[in-house]
Short mmCIF file of C-alpha atoms in Angstrom, two decimals:
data_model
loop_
_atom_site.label_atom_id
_atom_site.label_comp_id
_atom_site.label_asym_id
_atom_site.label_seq_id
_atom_site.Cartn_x
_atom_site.Cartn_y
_atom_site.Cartn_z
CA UNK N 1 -114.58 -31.35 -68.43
CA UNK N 2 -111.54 -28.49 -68.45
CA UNK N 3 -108.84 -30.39 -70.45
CA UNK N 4 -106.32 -28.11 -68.35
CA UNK N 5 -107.24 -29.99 -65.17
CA UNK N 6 -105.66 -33.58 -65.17
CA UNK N 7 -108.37 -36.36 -64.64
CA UNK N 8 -107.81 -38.09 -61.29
CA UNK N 9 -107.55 -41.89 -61.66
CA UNK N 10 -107.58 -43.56 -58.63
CA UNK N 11 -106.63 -47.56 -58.91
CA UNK N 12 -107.59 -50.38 -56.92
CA UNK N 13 -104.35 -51.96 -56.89
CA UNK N 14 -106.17 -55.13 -55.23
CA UNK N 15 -108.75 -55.45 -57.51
CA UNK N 16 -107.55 -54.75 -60.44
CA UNK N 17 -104.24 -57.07 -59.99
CA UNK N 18 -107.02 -59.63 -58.98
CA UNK N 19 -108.39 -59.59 -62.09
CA UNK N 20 -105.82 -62.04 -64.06
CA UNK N 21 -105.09 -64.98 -62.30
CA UNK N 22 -101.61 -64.89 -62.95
CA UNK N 23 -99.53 -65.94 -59.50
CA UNK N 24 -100.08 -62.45 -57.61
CA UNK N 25 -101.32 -63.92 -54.48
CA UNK N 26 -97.81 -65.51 -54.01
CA UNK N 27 -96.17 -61.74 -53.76
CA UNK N 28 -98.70 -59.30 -53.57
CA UNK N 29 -96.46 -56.53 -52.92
CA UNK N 30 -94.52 -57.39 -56.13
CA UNK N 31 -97.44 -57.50 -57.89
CA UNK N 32 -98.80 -53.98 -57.03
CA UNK N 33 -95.04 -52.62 -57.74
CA UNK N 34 -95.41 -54.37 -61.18
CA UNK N 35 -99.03 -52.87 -61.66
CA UNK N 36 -97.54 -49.40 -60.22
CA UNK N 37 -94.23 -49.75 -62.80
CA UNK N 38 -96.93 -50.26 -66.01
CA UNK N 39 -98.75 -47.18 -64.87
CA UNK N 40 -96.24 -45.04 -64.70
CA UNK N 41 -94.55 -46.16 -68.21
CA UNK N 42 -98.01 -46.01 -69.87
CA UNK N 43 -100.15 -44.12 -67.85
CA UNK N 44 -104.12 -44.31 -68.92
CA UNK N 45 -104.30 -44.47 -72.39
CA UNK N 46 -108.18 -44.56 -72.73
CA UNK N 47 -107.68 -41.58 -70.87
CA UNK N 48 -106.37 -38.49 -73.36
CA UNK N 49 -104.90 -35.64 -72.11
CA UNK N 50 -103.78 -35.05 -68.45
CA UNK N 51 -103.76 -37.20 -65.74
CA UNK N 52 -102.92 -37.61 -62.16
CA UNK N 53 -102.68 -41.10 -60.82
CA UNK N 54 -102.91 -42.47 -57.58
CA UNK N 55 -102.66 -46.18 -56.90
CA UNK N 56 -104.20 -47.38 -53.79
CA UNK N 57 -102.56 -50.34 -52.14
CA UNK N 58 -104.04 -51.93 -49.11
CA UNK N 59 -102.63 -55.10 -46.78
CA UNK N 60 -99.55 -56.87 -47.48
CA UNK N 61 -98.82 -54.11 -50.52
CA UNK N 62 -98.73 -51.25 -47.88
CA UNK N 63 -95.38 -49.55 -47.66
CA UNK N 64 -94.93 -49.61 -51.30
CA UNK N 65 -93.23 -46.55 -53.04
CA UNK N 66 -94.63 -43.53 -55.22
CA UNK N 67 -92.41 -43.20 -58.27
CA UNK N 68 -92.45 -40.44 -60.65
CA UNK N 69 -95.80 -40.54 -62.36
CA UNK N 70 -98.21 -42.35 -59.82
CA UNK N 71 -98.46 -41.57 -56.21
CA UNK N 72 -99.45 -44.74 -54.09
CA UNK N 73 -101.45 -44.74 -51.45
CA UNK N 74 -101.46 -47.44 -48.30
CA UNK N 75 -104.76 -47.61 -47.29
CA UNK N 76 -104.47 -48.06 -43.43
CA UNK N 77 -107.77 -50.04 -43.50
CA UNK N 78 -110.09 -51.02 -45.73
CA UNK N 79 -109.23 -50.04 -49.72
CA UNK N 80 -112.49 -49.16 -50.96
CA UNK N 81 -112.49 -46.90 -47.71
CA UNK N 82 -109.49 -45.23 -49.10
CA UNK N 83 -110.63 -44.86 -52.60
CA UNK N 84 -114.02 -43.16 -51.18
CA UNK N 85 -112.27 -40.80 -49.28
CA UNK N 86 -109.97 -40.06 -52.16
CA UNK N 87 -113.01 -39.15 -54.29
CA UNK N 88 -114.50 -37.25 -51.56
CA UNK N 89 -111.22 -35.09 -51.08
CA UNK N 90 -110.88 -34.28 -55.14
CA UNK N 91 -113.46 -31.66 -55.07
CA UNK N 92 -114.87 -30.21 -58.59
CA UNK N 93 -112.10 -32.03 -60.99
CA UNK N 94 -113.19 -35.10 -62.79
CA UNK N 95 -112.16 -38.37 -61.21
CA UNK N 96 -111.95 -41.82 -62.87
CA UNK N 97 -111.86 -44.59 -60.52
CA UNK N 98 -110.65 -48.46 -61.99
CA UNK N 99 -111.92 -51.25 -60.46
CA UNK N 100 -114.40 -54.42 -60.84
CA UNK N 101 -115.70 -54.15 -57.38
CA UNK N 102 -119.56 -53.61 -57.82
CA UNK N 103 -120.02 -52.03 -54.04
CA UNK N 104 -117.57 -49.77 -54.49
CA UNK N 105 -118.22 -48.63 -58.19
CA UNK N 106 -122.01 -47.54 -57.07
CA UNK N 107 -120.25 -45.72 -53.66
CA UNK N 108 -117.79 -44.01 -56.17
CA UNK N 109 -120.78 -42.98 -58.44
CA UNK N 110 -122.61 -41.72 -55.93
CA UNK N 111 -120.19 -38.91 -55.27
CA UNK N 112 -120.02 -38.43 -59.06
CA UNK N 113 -117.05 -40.20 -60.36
CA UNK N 114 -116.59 -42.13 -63.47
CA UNK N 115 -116.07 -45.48 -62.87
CA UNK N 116 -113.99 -48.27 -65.47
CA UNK N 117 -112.57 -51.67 -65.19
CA UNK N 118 -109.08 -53.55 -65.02
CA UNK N 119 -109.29 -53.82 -68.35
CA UNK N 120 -108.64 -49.95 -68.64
CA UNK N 121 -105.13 -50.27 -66.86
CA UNK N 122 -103.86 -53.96 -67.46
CA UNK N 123 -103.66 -56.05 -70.91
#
């Protein structure tokens, strides 16, 4: 891995704010903002040196904003969709996707990403 190209890390906002049972589903649009707000405050921090992150939002988070730090993506169908073709477009650099979803970690594999959990991004 060249430690002068920042790793990818493409987040599945749905899954991984699904992974604590904590009230999302009443505001699920707040809740990616939140998730989007920690990211960009702490970033990755199993990941060490460069990163570029890109939070993929899909349903009733669409429409909300890149800030400084993470660039969101609304998925204008299906998320793991989105997140494939976001691997698929990254080319050579590494990629790091976070997520719980079984299906789409092996599709993400397959194109030769690294694949982590929730855990990786949220407490």
């Amino acid at each position: 891995m060249n430690a002068t190209v920042p790793v990818l890390v493409v987040v599945d906002a749905a899954n991984v704010v699904g992974s604590v049972p904590d009230g999302w589903w009443r505001d699920r649009r707040g809740a990616a903002e939140r998730l989007r707000d920690r990211l960009a405050a702490q970033g990755v921090p199993a990941v060490p040196g460069p990163v570029e992150i890109v939070l993929v939002v899909e349903g009733a988070a669409r429409g909300v904003e890149s800030v400084p730090g993470v660039r969101v993506s609304s998925a204008p169908g299906s998320g793991d969709d989105h997140i494939v073709e976001v691997v698929s477009s990254a080319g050579d650099r590494p990629v790091l996707v976070i997520t719980a979803d079984r299906e789409l970690r092996g599709r993400v594999g397959a194109l030769g990403a690294d694949v982590a959990g929730p855990r990786t991004v949220r407490p």
